[in-house]
């Protein structure tokens, strides 16, 4: 490698790594477990769970996680459009590992399967769609229906 090219590569790496680390940190800190209540077969999440304050500004979260004591895996409640939500169980359909959320998809740390936020398979080895739950909304809440 030429000296000039080597120096350029080192400079790009030196500048890029802190930016990457900062981005990853902000992604990780975006995970938020919403407060949830149960009414019969419904999990109730307040719409305000999708709002956070950062630098005195309201920021809207793309998703929140929902988990109660009787659940082995969390549910990801993803806001796909204005007031439209998809609730997916974060249990991989391949061999049951808990999925990670980030970058607008779900990824499995065990064998690399990927799913859309609607639960469809993007990448195997998983072949089956994620378990999803019907959602209903009113002015204040989102209801996840557990059949
Ligand atoms: S358990 Fe998720 S890909 Fe295997």
mmCIF file of N, CA and C and ligand atoms in Angstrom:
data_model
loop_
_atom_site.group_PDB
_atom_site.id
_atom_site.type_symbol
_atom_site.label_atom_id
_atom_site.label_comp_id
_atom_site.label_asym_id
_atom_site.label_seq_id
_atom_site.Cartn_x
_atom_site.Cartn_y
_atom_site.Cartn_z
ATOM 1 N N UNK A 1 0.842 -1.185 0.000
ATOM 2 C CA UNK A 1 0.000 0.000 0.000
ATOM 3 C C UNK A 1 0.882 1.242 0.000
ATOM 4 N N UNK A 2 0.511 2.183 -0.802
ATOM 5 C CA UNK A 2 1.260 3.430 -0.855
ATOM 6 C C UNK A 2 1.135 4.160 0.487
ATOM 7 N N UNK A 3 2.172 4.926 0.789
ATOM 8 C CA UNK A 3 2.189 5.661 2.055
ATOM 9 C C UNK A 3 0.988 6.612 2.151
ATOM 10 N N UNK A 4 0.729 7.340 1.085
ATOM 11 C CA UNK A 4 -0.365 8.321 1.086
ATOM 12 C C UNK A 4 -1.718 7.620 1.320
ATOM 13 N N UNK A 5 -1.918 6.492 0.627
ATOM 14 C CA UNK A 5 -3.183 5.744 0.756
ATOM 15 C C UNK A 5 -3.324 5.186 2.172
ATOM 16 N N UNK A 6 -2.182 4.713 2.734
ATOM 17 C CA UNK A 6 -2.190 4.165 4.082
ATOM 18 C C UNK A 6 -2.608 5.247 5.091
ATOM 19 N N UNK A 7 -2.020 6.431 4.958
ATOM 20 C CA UNK A 7 -2.341 7.532 5.880
ATOM 21 C C UNK A 7 -3.815 7.926 5.742
ATOM 22 N N UNK A 8 -4.313 7.974 4.515
ATOM 23 C CA UNK A 8 -5.713 8.329 4.275
ATOM 24 C C UNK A 8 -6.645 7.306 4.936
ATOM 25 N N UNK A 9 -6.324 6.019 4.775
ATOM 26 C CA UNK A 9 -7.134 4.948 5.373
ATOM 27 C C UNK A 9 -7.144 5.069 6.895
ATOM 28 N N UNK A 10 -5.964 5.352 7.476
ATOM 29 C CA UNK A 10 -5.879 5.496 8.940
ATOM 30 C C UNK A 10 -6.721 6.678 9.420
ATOM 31 N N UNK A 11 -6.690 7.785 8.685
ATOM 32 C CA UNK A 11 -7.456 8.973 9.074
ATOM 33 C C UNK A 11 -8.959 8.693 9.016
ATOM 34 N N UNK A 12 -9.401 8.017 7.963
ATOM 35 C CA UNK A 12 -10.825 7.687 7.834
ATOM 36 C C UNK A 12 -11.255 6.791 8.980
ATOM 37 N N UNK A 13 -10.415 5.808 9.314
ATOM 38 C CA UNK A 13 -10.731 4.898 10.414
ATOM 39 C C UNK A 13 -10.779 5.658 11.731
ATOM 40 N N UNK A 14 -9.798 6.548 11.949
ATOM 41 C CA UNK A 14 -9.737 7.302 13.207
ATOM 42 C C UNK A 14 -10.959 8.199 13.379
ATOM 43 N N UNK A 15 -11.465 8.749 12.303
ATOM 44 C CA UNK A 15 -12.640 9.606 12.375
ATOM 45 C C UNK A 15 -13.911 8.768 12.444
ATOM 46 N N UNK A 16 -13.945 7.690 11.705
ATOM 47 C CA UNK A 16 -15.159 6.885 11.597
ATOM 48 C C UNK A 16 -15.504 6.073 12.831
ATOM 49 N N UNK A 17 -14.497 5.549 13.523
ATOM 50 C CA UNK A 17 -14.783 4.688 14.681
ATOM 51 C C UNK A 17 -15.548 5.405 15.796
ATOM 52 N N UNK A 18 -15.124 6.622 16.195
ATOM 53 C CA UNK A 18 -15.925 7.294 17.237
ATOM 54 C C UNK A 18 -17.359 7.580 16.798
ATOM 55 N N UNK A 19 -17.544 7.912 15.517
ATOM 56 C CA UNK A 19 -18.903 8.166 15.020
ATOM 57 C C UNK A 19 -19.723 6.885 15.092
ATOM 58 N N UNK A 20 -19.118 5.771 14.665
ATOM 59 C CA UNK A 20 -19.805 4.482 14.719
ATOM 60 C C UNK A 20 -20.157 4.124 16.164
ATOM 61 N N UNK A 21 -19.186 4.301 17.076
ATOM 62 C CA UNK A 21 -19.430 3.980 18.488
ATOM 63 C C UNK A 21 -20.562 4.833 19.049
ATOM 64 N N UNK A 22 -20.565 6.113 18.687
ATOM 65 C CA UNK A 22 -21.611 7.015 19.152
ATOM 66 C C UNK A 22 -22.977 6.595 18.620
ATOM 67 N N UNK A 23 -23.021 6.201 17.343
ATOM 68 C CA UNK A 23 -24.272 5.750 16.740
ATOM 69 C C UNK A 23 -24.779 4.493 17.417
ATOM 70 N N UNK A 24 -23.878 3.534 17.650
ATOM 71 C CA UNK A 24 -24.295 2.290 18.298
ATOM 72 C C UNK A 24 -24.802 2.566 19.705
ATOM 73 N N UNK A 25 -24.118 3.475 20.417
ATOM 74 C CA UNK A 25 -24.555 3.804 21.765
ATOM 75 C C UNK A 25 -25.955 4.400 21.746
ATOM 76 N N UNK A 26 -26.213 5.330 20.811
ATOM 77 C CA UNK A 26 -27.535 5.954 20.788
ATOM 78 C C UNK A 26 -28.607 4.952 20.394
ATOM 79 N N UNK A 27 -28.265 3.949 19.551
ATOM 80 C CA UNK A 27 -29.229 2.902 19.209
ATOM 81 C C UNK A 27 -29.558 2.077 20.443
ATOM 82 N N UNK A 28 -28.522 1.705 21.191
ATOM 83 C CA UNK A 28 -28.743 0.860 22.359
ATOM 84 C C UNK A 28 -29.585 1.582 23.396
ATOM 85 N N UNK A 29 -29.344 2.882 23.559
ATOM 86 C CA UNK A 29 -30.078 3.598 24.579
ATOM 87 C C UNK A 29 -31.514 3.873 24.145
ATOM 88 N N UNK A 30 -31.862 3.587 22.879
ATOM 89 C CA UNK A 30 -33.209 3.818 22.398
ATOM 90 C C UNK A 30 -34.174 2.720 22.831
ATOM 91 N N UNK A 31 -33.662 1.619 23.364
ATOM 92 C CA UNK A 31 -34.547 0.546 23.815
ATOM 93 C C UNK A 31 -35.304 1.026 25.051
ATOM 94 N N UNK A 32 -36.619 0.936 24.973
ATOM 95 C CA UNK A 32 -37.441 1.408 26.077
ATOM 96 C C UNK A 32 -38.530 0.384 26.380
ATOM 97 N N UNK A 33 -38.598 -0.032 27.634
ATOM 98 C CA UNK A 33 -39.679 -0.916 28.070
ATOM 99 C C UNK A 33 -40.838 -0.054 28.543
ATOM 100 N N UNK A 34 -41.975 -0.198 27.910
ATOM 101 C CA UNK A 34 -43.147 0.590 28.261
ATOM 102 C C UNK A 34 -43.819 0.015 29.511
ATOM 103 N N UNK A 35 -44.416 0.896 30.279
ATOM 104 C CA UNK A 35 -45.238 0.445 31.393
ATOM 105 C C UNK A 35 -46.505 -0.157 30.793
ATOM 106 N N UNK A 36 -46.878 -1.306 31.289
ATOM 107 C CA UNK A 36 -48.014 -2.015 30.702
ATOM 108 C C UNK A 36 -48.964 -2.472 31.806
ATOM 109 N N UNK A 37 -50.251 -2.421 31.506
ATOM 110 C CA UNK A 37 -51.254 -2.971 32.415
ATOM 111 C C UNK A 37 -52.026 -4.037 31.644
ATOM 112 N N UNK A 38 -52.663 -4.913 32.388
ATOM 113 C CA UNK A 38 -53.431 -5.978 31.731
ATOM 114 C C UNK A 38 -54.912 -5.808 32.049
ATOM 115 N N UNK A 39 -55.747 -5.893 31.000
ATOM 116 C CA UNK A 39 -57.196 -5.891 31.190
ATOM 117 C C UNK A 39 -57.714 -7.096 30.439
ATOM 118 N N UNK A 40 -58.078 -8.145 31.187
ATOM 119 C CA UNK A 40 -58.507 -9.426 30.598
ATOM 120 C C UNK A 40 -57.417 -9.925 29.650
ATOM 121 N N UNK A 41 -57.760 -10.126 28.383
ATOM 122 C CA UNK A 41 -56.753 -10.657 27.462
ATOM 123 C C UNK A 41 -56.020 -9.541 26.709
ATOM 124 N N UNK A 42 -56.071 -8.333 27.235
ATOM 125 C CA UNK A 42 -55.441 -7.206 26.543
ATOM 126 C C UNK A 42 -54.288 -6.631 27.368
ATOM 127 N N UNK A 43 -53.194 -6.365 26.702
ATOM 128 C CA UNK A 43 -52.117 -5.596 27.321
ATOM 129 C C UNK A 43 -52.323 -4.150 26.881
ATOM 130 N N UNK A 44 -52.289 -3.248 27.840
ATOM 131 C CA UNK A 44 -52.588 -1.848 27.550
ATOM 132 C C UNK A 44 -51.313 -1.014 27.679
ATOM 133 N N UNK A 45 -50.982 -0.328 26.605
ATOM 134 C CA UNK A 45 -49.805 0.550 26.578
ATOM 135 C C UNK A 45 -50.273 1.956 26.228
ATOM 136 N N UNK A 46 -49.859 2.913 27.018
ATOM 137 C CA UNK A 46 -50.234 4.305 26.717
ATOM 138 C C UNK A 46 -49.463 4.796 25.495
ATOM 139 N N UNK A 47 -50.139 5.546 24.647
ATOM 140 C CA UNK A 47 -49.471 6.099 23.455
ATOM 141 C C UNK A 47 -48.312 7.013 23.844
ATOM 142 N N UNK A 48 -48.400 7.604 25.022
ATOM 143 C CA UNK A 48 -47.325 8.499 25.453
ATOM 144 C C UNK A 48 -46.013 7.744 25.679
ATOM 145 N N UNK A 49 -46.065 6.415 25.741
ATOM 146 C CA UNK A 49 -44.831 5.627 25.875
ATOM 147 C C UNK A 49 -43.922 5.824 24.663
ATOM 148 N N UNK A 50 -44.504 6.274 23.562
ATOM 149 C CA UNK A 50 -43.717 6.490 22.338
ATOM 150 C C UNK A 50 -43.079 7.874 22.288
ATOM 151 N N UNK A 51 -43.309 8.647 23.327
ATOM 152 C CA UNK A 51 -42.749 10.007 23.346
ATOM 153 C C UNK A 51 -41.680 10.092 24.420
ATOM 154 N N UNK A 52 -40.567 10.690 24.070
ATOM 155 C CA UNK A 52 -39.523 10.955 25.047
ATOM 156 C C UNK A 52 -39.057 12.393 24.846
ATOM 157 N N UNK A 53 -38.444 12.930 25.868
ATOM 158 C CA UNK A 53 -37.949 14.313 25.797
ATOM 159 C C UNK A 53 -36.429 14.277 25.711
ATOM 160 N N UNK A 54 -35.899 14.932 24.697
ATOM 161 C CA UNK A 54 -34.452 15.021 24.544
ATOM 162 C C UNK A 54 -34.106 16.465 24.175
ATOM 163 N N UNK A 55 -33.228 17.075 24.930
ATOM 164 C CA UNK A 55 -32.862 18.484 24.711
ATOM 165 C C UNK A 55 -34.105 19.381 24.638
ATOM 166 N N UNK A 56 -35.035 19.147 25.565
ATOM 167 C CA UNK A 56 -36.278 19.929 25.640
ATOM 168 C C UNK A 56 -37.172 19.790 24.413
ATOM 169 N N UNK A 57 -36.972 18.743 23.628
ATOM 170 C CA UNK A 57 -37.821 18.506 22.454
ATOM 171 C C UNK A 57 -38.473 17.139 22.581
ATOM 172 N N UNK A 58 -39.703 17.057 22.087
ATOM 173 C CA UNK A 58 -40.376 15.753 22.053
ATOM 174 C C UNK A 58 -39.807 14.935 20.904
ATOM 175 N N UNK A 59 -39.384 13.726 21.224
ATOM 176 C CA UNK A 59 -38.883 12.797 20.218
ATOM 177 C C UNK A 59 -39.833 11.600 20.218
ATOM 178 N N UNK A 60 -40.177 11.129 19.041
ATOM 179 C CA UNK A 60 -41.084 9.987 18.940
ATOM 180 C C UNK A 60 -40.304 8.709 18.676
ATOM 181 N N UNK A 61 -40.525 7.749 19.529
ATOM 182 C CA UNK A 61 -39.866 6.451 19.362
ATOM 183 C C UNK A 61 -40.539 5.665 18.245
ATOM 184 N N UNK A 62 -39.753 4.847 17.546
ATOM 185 C CA UNK A 62 -40.327 3.961 16.528
ATOM 186 C C UNK A 62 -40.997 2.748 17.176
ATOM 187 N N UNK A 63 -40.472 2.361 18.332
ATOM 188 C CA UNK A 63 -40.997 1.146 18.970
ATOM 189 C C UNK A 63 -40.780 1.205 20.478
ATOM 190 N N UNK A 64 -41.543 0.402 21.191
ATOM 191 C CA UNK A 64 -41.302 0.157 22.613
ATOM 192 C C UNK A 64 -41.392 -1.348 22.834
ATOM 193 N N UNK A 65 -40.753 -1.811 23.886
ATOM 194 C CA UNK A 65 -40.860 -3.228 24.244
ATOM 195 C C UNK A 65 -41.858 -3.366 25.373
ATOM 196 N N UNK A 66 -42.555 -4.490 25.376
ATOM 197 C CA UNK A 66 -43.589 -4.764 26.367
ATOM 198 C C UNK A 66 -43.294 -6.127 26.972
ATOM 199 N N UNK A 67 -43.247 -6.179 28.298
ATOM 200 C CA UNK A 67 -43.026 -7.478 28.944
ATOM 201 C C UNK A 67 -43.672 -7.468 30.317
ATOM 202 N N UNK A 68 -44.358 -8.544 30.615
ATOM 203 C CA UNK A 68 -44.936 -8.715 31.943
ATOM 204 C C UNK A 68 -44.284 -9.939 32.584
ATOM 205 N N UNK A 69 -44.532 -10.127 33.871
ATOM 206 C CA UNK A 69 -43.871 -11.218 34.597
ATOM 207 C C UNK A 69 -44.181 -12.593 34.026
ATOM 208 N N UNK A 70 -45.375 -12.743 33.454
ATOM 209 C CA UNK A 70 -45.753 -14.063 32.951
ATOM 210 C C UNK A 70 -45.330 -14.309 31.499
ATOM 211 N N UNK A 71 -44.583 -13.402 30.926
ATOM 212 C CA UNK A 71 -44.138 -13.576 29.541
ATOM 213 C C UNK A 71 -42.662 -13.978 29.510
ATOM 214 N N UNK A 72 -42.339 -15.014 28.742
ATOM 215 C CA UNK A 72 -40.945 -15.450 28.616
ATOM 216 C C UNK A 72 -40.166 -14.554 27.661
ATOM 217 N N UNK A 73 -40.864 -13.997 26.687
ATOM 218 C CA UNK A 73 -40.216 -13.135 25.692
ATOM 219 C C UNK A 73 -40.972 -11.815 25.615
ATOM 220 N N UNK A 74 -40.245 -10.731 25.345
ATOM 221 C CA UNK A 74 -40.942 -9.456 25.177
ATOM 222 C C UNK A 74 -41.695 -9.392 23.854
ATOM 223 N N UNK A 75 -42.633 -8.481 23.808
ATOM 224 C CA UNK A 75 -43.316 -8.138 22.563
ATOM 225 C C UNK A 75 -42.776 -6.781 22.133
ATOM 226 N N UNK A 76 -42.483 -6.657 20.858
ATOM 227 C CA UNK A 76 -42.087 -5.354 20.336
ATOM 228 C C UNK A 76 -43.315 -4.715 19.706
ATOM 229 N N UNK A 77 -43.654 -3.554 20.194
ATOM 230 C CA UNK A 77 -44.771 -2.793 19.647
ATOM 231 C C UNK A 77 -44.175 -1.725 18.751
ATOM 232 N N UNK A 78 -44.326 -1.922 17.453
ATOM 233 C CA UNK A 78 -43.671 -1.058 16.468
ATOM 234 C C UNK A 78 -44.696 -0.148 15.819
ATOM 235 N N UNK A 79 -44.388 1.121 15.774
ATOM 236 C CA UNK A 79 -45.266 2.084 15.111
ATOM 237 C C UNK A 79 -44.861 2.130 13.643
ATOM 238 N N UNK A 80 -45.702 1.588 12.768
ATOM 239 C CA UNK A 80 -45.333 1.492 11.361
ATOM 240 C C UNK A 80 -45.798 2.698 10.555
ATOM 241 N N UNK A 81 -46.924 3.255 10.922
ATOM 242 C CA UNK A 81 -47.430 4.470 10.265
ATOM 243 C C UNK A 81 -48.062 5.313 11.349
ATOM 244 N N UNK A 82 -48.625 6.430 10.952
ATOM 245 C CA UNK A 82 -49.293 7.271 11.927
ATOM 246 C C UNK A 82 -50.446 6.505 12.570
ATOM 247 N N UNK A 83 -50.310 6.201 13.842
ATOM 248 C CA UNK A 83 -51.320 5.477 14.609
ATOM 249 C C UNK A 83 -51.604 4.060 14.103
ATOM 250 N N UNK A 84 -50.634 3.425 13.512
ATOM 251 C CA UNK A 84 -50.736 2.013 13.144
ATOM 252 C C UNK A 84 -49.577 1.271 13.812
ATOM 253 N N UNK A 85 -49.912 0.183 14.499
ATOM 254 C CA UNK A 85 -48.912 -0.514 15.304
ATOM 255 C C UNK A 85 -48.918 -2.000 14.968
ATOM 256 N N UNK A 86 -47.727 -2.615 15.035
ATOM 257 C CA UNK A 86 -47.602 -4.057 14.882
ATOM 258 C C UNK A 86 -46.953 -4.586 16.154
ATOM 259 N N UNK A 87 -47.534 -5.618 16.727
ATOM 260 C CA UNK A 87 -46.990 -6.223 17.942
ATOM 261 C C UNK A 87 -46.460 -7.610 17.605
ATOM 262 N N UNK A 88 -45.150 -7.802 17.759
ATOM 263 C CA UNK A 88 -44.517 -9.083 17.414
ATOM 264 C C UNK A 88 -43.806 -9.666 18.623
ATOM 265 N N UNK A 89 -43.977 -10.961 18.814
ATOM 266 C CA UNK A 89 -43.252 -11.649 19.880
ATOM 267 C C UNK A 89 -41.803 -11.802 19.438
ATOM 268 N N UNK A 90 -40.868 -11.373 20.286
ATOM 269 C CA UNK A 90 -39.442 -11.399 19.914
ATOM 270 C C UNK A 90 -38.821 -12.765 20.186
ATOM 271 N N UNK A 91 -39.478 -13.788 19.683
ATOM 272 C CA UNK A 91 -38.977 -15.164 19.814
ATOM 273 C C UNK A 91 -38.747 -15.701 18.404
ATOM 274 N N UNK A 92 -37.493 -16.007 18.113
ATOM 275 C CA UNK A 92 -37.153 -16.496 16.776
ATOM 276 C C UNK A 92 -37.882 -17.803 16.493
ATOM 277 N N UNK A 93 -38.415 -17.912 15.277
ATOM 278 C CA UNK A 93 -39.168 -19.109 14.901
ATOM 279 C C UNK A 93 -38.253 -20.242 14.458
ATOM 280 N N UNK A 94 -36.946 -20.013 14.450
ATOM 281 C CA UNK A 94 -36.024 -21.100 14.102
ATOM 282 C C UNK A 94 -35.837 -22.015 15.317
ATOM 283 N N UNK A 95 -35.154 -21.518 16.347
ATOM 284 C CA UNK A 95 -34.960 -22.340 17.544
ATOM 285 C C UNK A 95 -35.248 -21.594 18.836
ATOM 286 N N UNK A 96 -35.925 -20.470 18.730
ATOM 287 C CA UNK A 96 -36.445 -19.837 19.939
ATOM 288 C C UNK A 96 -35.567 -18.855 20.665
ATOM 289 N N UNK A 97 -34.545 -18.319 20.030
ATOM 290 C CA UNK A 97 -33.728 -17.289 20.697
ATOM 291 C C UNK A 97 -34.478 -15.960 20.723
ATOM 292 N N UNK A 98 -34.106 -15.119 21.679
ATOM 293 C CA UNK A 98 -34.718 -13.791 21.746
ATOM 294 C C UNK A 98 -34.091 -12.880 20.696
ATOM 295 N N UNK A 99 -34.943 -12.189 19.965
ATOM 296 C CA UNK A 99 -34.489 -11.340 18.862
ATOM 297 C C UNK A 99 -34.043 -9.975 19.362
ATOM 298 N N UNK A 100 -33.160 -9.360 18.589
ATOM 299 C CA UNK A 100 -32.744 -7.978 18.834
ATOM 300 C C UNK A 100 -33.531 -7.058 17.904
ATOM 301 N N UNK A 101 -33.717 -5.832 18.346
ATOM 302 C CA UNK A 101 -34.417 -4.834 17.540
ATOM 303 C C UNK A 101 -33.430 -3.743 17.173
ATOM 304 N N UNK A 102 -33.454 -3.340 15.908
ATOM 305 C CA UNK A 102 -32.590 -2.231 15.497
ATOM 306 C C UNK A 102 -32.537 -2.114 13.996
ATOM 307 N N UNK A 103 -32.418 -0.891 13.529
ATOM 308 C CA UNK A 103 -32.297 -0.664 12.091
ATOM 309 C C UNK A 103 -33.556 -1.005 11.323
ATOM 310 N N UNK A 104 -34.691 -1.021 12.000
ATOM 311 C CA UNK A 104 -35.955 -1.292 11.320
ATOM 312 C C UNK A 104 -36.198 -2.754 11.026
ATOM 313 N N UNK A 105 -35.434 -3.643 11.654
ATOM 314 C CA UNK A 105 -35.660 -5.090 11.502
ATOM 315 C C UNK A 105 -35.414 -5.776 12.849
ATOM 316 N N UNK A 106 -35.775 -7.056 12.907
ATOM 317 C CA UNK A 106 -35.429 -7.891 14.049
ATOM 318 C C UNK A 106 -34.349 -8.863 13.593
ATOM 319 N N UNK A 107 -33.325 -9.033 14.424
ATOM 320 C CA UNK A 107 -32.248 -9.956 14.064
ATOM 321 C C UNK A 107 -32.053 -10.973 15.185
ATOM 322 N N UNK A 108 -31.703 -12.169 14.781
ATOM 323 C CA UNK A 108 -31.479 -13.237 15.758
ATOM 324 C C UNK A 108 -29.987 -13.381 16.016
ATOM 325 N N UNK A 109 -29.575 -13.290 17.285
ATOM 326 C CA UNK A 109 -28.150 -13.400 17.596
ATOM 327 C C UNK A 109 -27.632 -14.845 17.498
ATOM 328 N N UNK A 110 -28.526 -15.824 17.423
ATOM 329 C CA UNK A 110 -28.083 -17.222 17.443
ATOM 330 C C UNK A 110 -27.582 -17.717 16.091
ATOM 331 N N UNK A 111 -28.404 -17.580 15.055
ATOM 332 C CA UNK A 111 -28.000 -18.102 13.739
ATOM 333 C C UNK A 111 -28.257 -17.104 12.616
ATOM 334 N N UNK A 112 -28.571 -15.876 12.967
ATOM 335 C CA UNK A 112 -28.606 -14.813 11.972
ATOM 336 C C UNK A 112 -29.897 -14.568 11.216
ATOM 337 N N UNK A 113 -30.991 -15.190 11.605
ATOM 338 C CA UNK A 113 -32.246 -14.897 10.900
ATOM 339 C C UNK A 113 -32.622 -13.436 11.073
ATOM 340 N N UNK A 114 -33.320 -12.919 10.087
ATOM 341 C CA UNK A 114 -33.794 -11.538 10.139
ATOM 342 C C UNK A 114 -35.267 -11.496 9.764
ATOM 343 N N UNK A 115 -35.972 -10.566 10.397
ATOM 344 C CA UNK A 115 -37.416 -10.434 10.184
ATOM 345 C C UNK A 115 -37.765 -8.962 10.000
ATOM 346 N N UNK A 116 -38.794 -8.716 9.207
ATOM 347 C CA UNK A 116 -39.306 -7.346 9.110
ATOM 348 C C UNK A 116 -40.045 -7.012 10.406
ATOM 349 N N UNK A 117 -40.355 -5.748 10.606
ATOM 350 C CA UNK A 117 -41.101 -5.383 11.811
ATOM 351 C C UNK A 117 -42.542 -5.890 11.754
ATOM 352 N N UNK A 118 -42.984 -6.332 10.584
ATOM 353 C CA UNK A 118 -44.304 -6.985 10.473
ATOM 354 C C UNK A 118 -44.191 -8.476 10.792
ATOM 355 N N UNK A 119 -42.973 -8.961 11.017
ATOM 356 C CA UNK A 119 -42.764 -10.349 11.403
ATOM 357 C C UNK A 119 -42.426 -11.289 10.260
ATOM 358 N N UNK A 120 -42.324 -10.780 9.056
ATOM 359 C CA UNK A 120 -42.003 -11.650 7.916
ATOM 360 C C UNK A 120 -40.510 -11.971 7.867
ATOM 361 N N UNK A 121 -40.191 -13.166 7.378
ATOM 362 C CA UNK A 121 -38.789 -13.597 7.285
ATOM 363 C C UNK A 121 -38.091 -12.842 6.157
ATOM 364 N N UNK A 122 -36.970 -12.230 6.497
ATOM 365 C CA UNK A 122 -36.122 -11.592 5.492
ATOM 366 C C UNK A 122 -34.963 -12.499 5.121
ATOM 367 N N UNK A 123 -34.450 -13.200 6.150
ATOM 368 C CA UNK A 123 -33.253 -14.030 5.977
ATOM 369 C C UNK A 123 -33.369 -15.244 6.891
ATOM 370 N N UNK A 124 -33.050 -16.427 6.365
ATOM 371 C CA UNK A 124 -33.104 -17.657 7.144
ATOM 372 C C UNK A 124 -31.924 -17.773 8.081
ATOM 373 N N UNK A 125 -31.839 -18.884 8.776
ATOM 374 C CA UNK A 125 -32.526 -20.161 8.554
ATOM 375 C C UNK A 125 -34.004 -20.212 8.987
ATOM 376 N N UNK A 126 -34.509 -19.239 9.718
ATOM 377 C CA UNK A 126 -35.932 -19.291 10.088
ATOM 378 C C UNK A 126 -36.784 -19.285 8.819
ATOM 379 N N UNK A 127 -37.873 -20.032 8.861
ATOM 380 C CA UNK A 127 -38.763 -20.101 7.693
ATOM 381 C C UNK A 127 -40.158 -19.565 8.003
ATOM 382 N N UNK A 128 -40.495 -19.560 9.301
ATOM 383 C CA UNK A 128 -41.845 -19.129 9.688
ATOM 384 C C UNK A 128 -41.851 -17.683 10.167
ATOM 385 N N UNK A 129 -42.948 -17.024 9.863
ATOM 386 C CA UNK A 129 -43.195 -15.654 10.309
ATOM 387 C C UNK A 129 -43.249 -15.606 11.848
ATOM 388 N N UNK A 130 -42.929 -14.471 12.415
ATOM 389 C CA UNK A 130 -43.038 -14.304 13.871
ATOM 390 C C UNK A 130 -44.494 -14.321 14.305
ATOM 391 N N UNK A 131 -44.712 -14.692 15.556
ATOM 392 C CA UNK A 131 -46.057 -14.595 16.123
ATOM 393 C C UNK A 131 -46.365 -13.110 16.308
ATOM 394 N N UNK A 132 -47.479 -12.679 15.772
ATOM 395 C CA UNK A 132 -47.891 -11.284 15.931
ATOM 396 C C UNK A 132 -49.257 -11.259 16.610
ATOM 397 N N UNK A 133 -49.571 -10.126 17.178
ATOM 398 C CA UNK A 133 -50.823 -9.962 17.926
ATOM 399 C C UNK A 133 -51.629 -8.830 17.312
ATOM 400 N N UNK A 134 -52.928 -9.004 17.330
ATOM 401 C CA UNK A 134 -53.808 -7.929 16.866
ATOM 402 C C UNK A 134 -53.663 -6.731 17.804
ATOM 403 N N UNK A 135 -53.722 -5.542 17.244
ATOM 404 C CA UNK A 135 -53.697 -4.336 18.072
ATOM 405 C C UNK A 135 -54.936 -3.491 17.781
ATOM 406 N N UNK A 136 -55.415 -2.844 18.814
ATOM 407 C CA UNK A 136 -56.548 -1.915 18.713
ATOM 408 C C UNK A 136 -56.100 -0.628 19.388
ATOM 409 N N UNK A 137 -56.563 0.497 18.877
ATOM 410 C CA UNK A 137 -56.174 1.769 19.499
ATOM 411 C C UNK A 137 -57.415 2.585 19.864
ATOM 412 N N UNK A 138 -57.253 3.465 20.832
ATOM 413 C CA UNK A 138 -58.225 4.533 21.051
ATOM 414 C C UNK A 138 -57.427 5.821 21.175
ATOM 415 N N UNK A 139 -58.010 6.873 21.688
ATOM 416 C CA UNK A 139 -57.295 8.151 21.742
ATOM 417 C C UNK A 139 -56.046 8.105 22.624
ATOM 418 N N UNK A 140 -56.091 7.274 23.691
ATOM 419 C CA UNK A 140 -54.995 7.269 24.658
ATOM 420 C C UNK A 140 -54.092 6.051 24.612
ATOM 421 N N UNK A 141 -54.663 4.905 24.244
ATOM 422 C CA UNK A 141 -53.954 3.640 24.451
ATOM 423 C C UNK A 141 -53.832 2.793 23.188
ATOM 424 N N UNK A 142 -52.909 1.852 23.296
ATOM 425 C CA UNK A 142 -52.793 0.787 22.304
ATOM 426 C C UNK A 142 -53.067 -0.504 23.067
ATOM 427 N N UNK A 143 -53.924 -1.342 22.525
ATOM 428 C CA UNK A 143 -54.300 -2.598 23.170
ATOM 429 C C UNK A 143 -53.723 -3.742 22.347
ATOM 430 N N UNK A 144 -52.931 -4.571 22.995
ATOM 431 C CA UNK A 144 -52.389 -5.764 22.335
ATOM 432 C C UNK A 144 -53.283 -6.922 22.756
ATOM 433 N N UNK A 145 -53.918 -7.546 21.787
ATOM 434 C CA UNK A 145 -54.868 -8.617 22.087
ATOM 435 C C UNK A 145 -54.125 -9.950 22.144
ATOM 436 N N UNK A 146 -54.147 -10.578 23.295
ATOM 437 C CA UNK A 146 -53.523 -11.886 23.457
ATOM 438 C C UNK A 146 -54.630 -12.921 23.421
ATOM 439 N N UNK A 147 -54.785 -13.577 22.298
ATOM 440 C CA UNK A 147 -55.891 -14.549 22.116
ATOM 441 C C UNK A 147 -55.709 -15.765 23.005
HETATM 442 S S1 LIG B 1 -32.659 -19.405 16.723
HETATM 443 FE FE1 LIG B 1 -32.853 -17.656 15.467
HETATM 444 S S2 LIG B 1 -31.824 -18.157 13.670
HETATM 445 FE FE2 LIG B 1 -31.638 -19.914 14.880
#
